[in-house]
Amino acid sequence: MKDLKYHFFMAATPEVVWQALISPEGTKQIYYGSVIKSTFQVGDLLEYVGPGVDGDETVHVYGNVLDYEPNRLLRFTHYPGKSYLKDGHALESRISYHLEPIGSCTKLTLIHDEWKEGDSSYKNSEMAWWMILSNTKTLVETGSTLDFDESLSF
C-alpha cells in the first residue's frame, strides 16, 4: 500500500494551524464533533473521541504519541477504534503532521504511512483526508469549516 501524503498551504501562522490540529476546540470542528485527547507526551495515549456508534464517547481512532514538537511536528500510531474493529492493533499505521513556515503562510504536510497490507481502513482514509485537510485550511483562514453533504459517506 502506498503512503498517503498531502501538502496544504494555509494563510496562517504555524501556531494557529497547530491549535486547529491539537486543541479540542479545533479538532471538534475539523473532525465532525470528535475531540483530541492526549497529554502529548511521547509514549502516551492519543484518542479522537466524539459522537458515534458508542454514543458521545465513541473512540474513532487511537494510538500512541511518537513525536511531539509544538508548532512543528506531531507523529502518532493510528488504530481504528474498537467499536469499528475489535482487533484494531492488527491494522496499525502512522500519522505525521509537519508544519513549516513559508513566508507569512504555513505548509502543512500530512503523511499517513506504515500501512499493513490489506488494511480495510486505507480506502476510507485516502478519501477522508482531503475533506479533513480542506476543513483545516478553511477553519484557520476563515474561522469556520466547510458544509459537506451529510449523505457523503466513506
Tab-separated table of C-alpha atoms in Angstrom:
chain	number	residue	atom	x	y	z
A	1	MET	CA	0.000	0.000	0.000
A	2	LYS	CA	1.346	3.380	-0.890
A	3	ASP	CA	1.855	6.172	1.632
A	4	LEU	CA	-0.791	8.884	1.716
A	5	LYS	CA	0.909	12.282	1.535
A	6	TYR	CA	-0.725	15.699	1.269
A	7	HIS	CA	0.590	19.275	1.219
A	8	PHE	CA	-1.640	22.232	2.052
A	9	PHE	CA	-0.582	25.867	2.201
A	10	MET	CA	-2.518	27.961	4.684
A	11	ALA	CA	-2.698	31.713	5.194
A	12	ALA	CA	-1.954	31.447	8.916
A	13	THR	CA	0.986	31.090	11.257
A	14	PRO	CA	2.197	27.648	12.369
A	15	GLU	CA	0.831	28.460	15.847
A	16	VAL	CA	-2.703	28.993	14.501
A	17	VAL	CA	-2.579	25.823	12.373
A	18	TRP	CA	-1.149	23.877	15.321
A	19	GLN	CA	-4.014	24.934	17.591
A	20	ALA	CA	-6.548	23.783	14.995
A	21	LEU	CA	-4.837	20.365	14.874
A	22	ILE	CA	-4.281	19.705	18.579
A	23	SER	CA	-6.866	21.661	20.561
A	24	PRO	CA	-10.230	20.092	21.423
A	25	GLU	CA	-11.919	23.223	20.026
A	26	GLY	CA	-10.136	22.868	16.689
A	27	THR	CA	-10.437	19.117	16.280
A	28	LYS	CA	-14.133	19.196	17.179
A	29	GLN	CA	-14.704	21.384	14.116
A	30	ILE	CA	-12.322	19.563	11.787
A	31	TYR	CA	-13.215	16.003	12.782
A	32	TYR	CA	-17.019	16.299	12.783
A	33	GLY	CA	-17.547	16.592	16.534
A	34	SER	CA	-14.595	14.485	17.744
A	35	VAL	CA	-12.043	15.991	20.110
A	36	ILE	CA	-8.428	15.004	20.536
A	37	LYS	CA	-7.473	13.705	23.974
A	38	SER	CA	-3.825	13.314	24.938
A	39	THR	CA	-1.098	14.550	27.252
A	40	PHE	CA	1.070	14.737	24.096
A	41	GLN	CA	3.939	13.116	25.996
A	42	VAL	CA	5.890	10.648	23.864
A	43	GLY	CA	4.546	7.155	24.507
A	44	ASP	CA	1.215	8.343	25.936
A	45	LEU	CA	-2.214	7.586	24.531
A	46	LEU	CA	-3.827	9.816	21.909
A	47	GLU	CA	-7.529	9.432	21.061
A	48	TYR	CA	-10.105	11.107	18.823
A	49	VAL	CA	-13.369	10.805	20.772
A	50	GLY	CA	-16.821	12.008	19.793
A	51	PRO	CA	-20.329	11.106	18.706
A	52	GLY	CA	-20.621	7.725	17.032
A	53	VAL	CA	-21.819	4.153	17.327
A	54	ASP	CA	-20.983	4.016	21.068
A	55	GLY	CA	-22.644	7.364	21.905
A	56	ASP	CA	-20.910	10.679	22.594
A	57	GLU	CA	-17.713	8.998	23.827
A	58	THR	CA	-17.006	6.791	20.797
A	59	VAL	CA	-13.261	6.326	20.248
A	60	HIS	CA	-12.901	6.693	16.491
A	61	VAL	CA	-9.117	6.474	16.317
A	62	TYR	CA	-6.419	5.944	18.913
A	63	GLY	CA	-2.689	5.417	19.129
A	64	ASN	CA	0.443	6.481	20.956
A	65	VAL	CA	2.407	9.697	20.573
A	66	LEU	CA	5.718	9.047	18.806
A	67	ASP	CA	6.977	12.645	18.375
A	68	TYR	CA	5.690	15.973	19.623
A	69	GLU	CA	7.328	19.312	18.835
A	70	PRO	CA	4.840	22.170	19.362
A	71	ASN	CA	4.026	24.182	16.231
A	72	ARG	CA	6.158	21.851	14.125
A	73	LEU	CA	5.544	18.078	14.396
A	74	LEU	CA	3.035	15.568	15.718
A	75	ARG	CA	3.500	11.877	14.902
A	76	PHE	CA	1.481	9.012	16.342
A	77	THR	CA	0.481	5.432	15.712
A	78	HIS	CA	-3.009	5.005	14.278
A	79	TYR	CA	-5.512	2.261	15.085
A	80	PRO	CA	-9.234	2.100	14.238
A	81	GLY	CA	-11.462	2.434	17.322
A	82	LYS	CA	-12.639	-0.778	18.954
A	83	SER	CA	-16.288	-0.131	18.057
A	84	TYR	CA	-15.267	-0.352	14.391
A	85	LEU	CA	-12.795	-3.182	14.571
A	86	LYS	CA	-12.267	-5.403	17.618
A	87	ASP	CA	-8.636	-6.172	16.746
A	88	GLY	CA	-7.606	-2.723	15.546
A	89	HIS	CA	-3.988	-3.324	16.545
A	90	ALA	CA	-3.685	-5.657	13.574
A	91	LEU	CA	-4.157	-2.559	11.382
A	92	GLU	CA	-1.518	-0.243	12.771
A	93	SER	CA	-0.405	2.668	10.626
A	94	ARG	CA	1.237	6.019	11.408
A	95	ILE	CA	0.154	9.640	11.011
A	96	SER	CA	2.544	12.610	10.889
A	97	TYR	CA	1.674	16.306	10.792
A	98	HIS	CA	4.589	18.556	9.767
A	99	LEU	CA	4.257	22.344	9.879
A	100	GLU	CA	6.702	24.649	8.160
A	101	PRO	CA	6.557	28.449	7.896
A	102	ILE	CA	6.711	29.644	4.290
A	103	GLY	CA	6.734	33.444	4.222
A	104	SER	CA	3.562	34.538	6.007
A	105	CYS	CA	1.949	31.138	5.369
A	106	THR	CA	2.258	27.642	6.797
A	107	LYS	CA	2.883	24.496	4.780
A	108	LEU	CA	1.072	21.578	6.401
A	109	THR	CA	2.257	18.165	5.267
A	110	LEU	CA	0.277	15.147	6.373
A	111	ILE	CA	1.782	11.700	5.886
A	112	HIS	CA	-0.234	8.591	6.677
A	113	ASP	CA	2.140	5.658	6.220
A	114	GLU	CA	3.346	2.299	7.522
A	115	TRP	CA	0.136	0.618	6.374
A	116	LYS	CA	-0.301	-3.124	6.850
A	117	GLU	CA	-1.151	-4.990	3.663
A	118	GLY	CA	-4.911	-5.382	3.268
A	119	ASP	CA	-5.815	-2.659	5.806
A	120	SER	CA	-9.566	-2.177	5.355
A	121	SER	CA	-9.394	1.462	6.518
A	122	TYR	CA	-6.977	2.543	3.759
A	123	LYS	CA	-9.601	3.458	1.144
A	124	ASN	CA	-11.685	5.489	3.612
A	125	SER	CA	-8.585	7.299	4.857
A	126	GLU	CA	-7.498	8.109	1.317
A	127	MET	CA	-10.870	9.778	0.654
A	128	ALA	CA	-11.370	11.371	4.082
A	129	TRP	CA	-8.006	13.146	4.351
A	130	TRP	CA	-8.912	15.554	1.528
A	131	MET	CA	-12.022	16.644	3.429
A	132	ILE	CA	-10.280	16.851	6.801
A	133	LEU	CA	-7.379	18.889	5.440
A	134	SER	CA	-9.714	21.147	3.444
A	135	ASN	CA	-11.673	21.705	6.667
A	136	THR	CA	-8.424	22.550	8.479
A	137	LYS	CA	-7.409	25.085	5.839
A	138	THR	CA	-10.845	26.682	5.787
A	139	LEU	CA	-11.021	26.839	9.591
A	140	VAL	CA	-7.657	28.567	10.057
A	141	GLU	CA	-8.284	31.004	7.215
A	142	THR	CA	-11.951	31.881	7.831
A	143	GLY	CA	-12.864	30.719	11.339
A	144	SER	CA	-15.469	28.242	10.099
A	145	THR	CA	-15.479	24.862	8.374
A	146	LEU	CA	-16.986	23.555	5.162
A	147	ASP	CA	-20.559	22.276	4.988
A	148	PHE	CA	-20.177	18.863	3.373
A	149	ASP	CA	-23.232	16.978	2.158
A	150	GLU	CA	-24.279	14.685	5.029
A	151	SER	CA	-25.084	11.901	2.557
A	152	LEU	CA	-21.383	11.696	1.713
A	153	SER	CA	-20.036	8.614	3.435
A	154	PHE	CA	-16.875	6.585	3.403
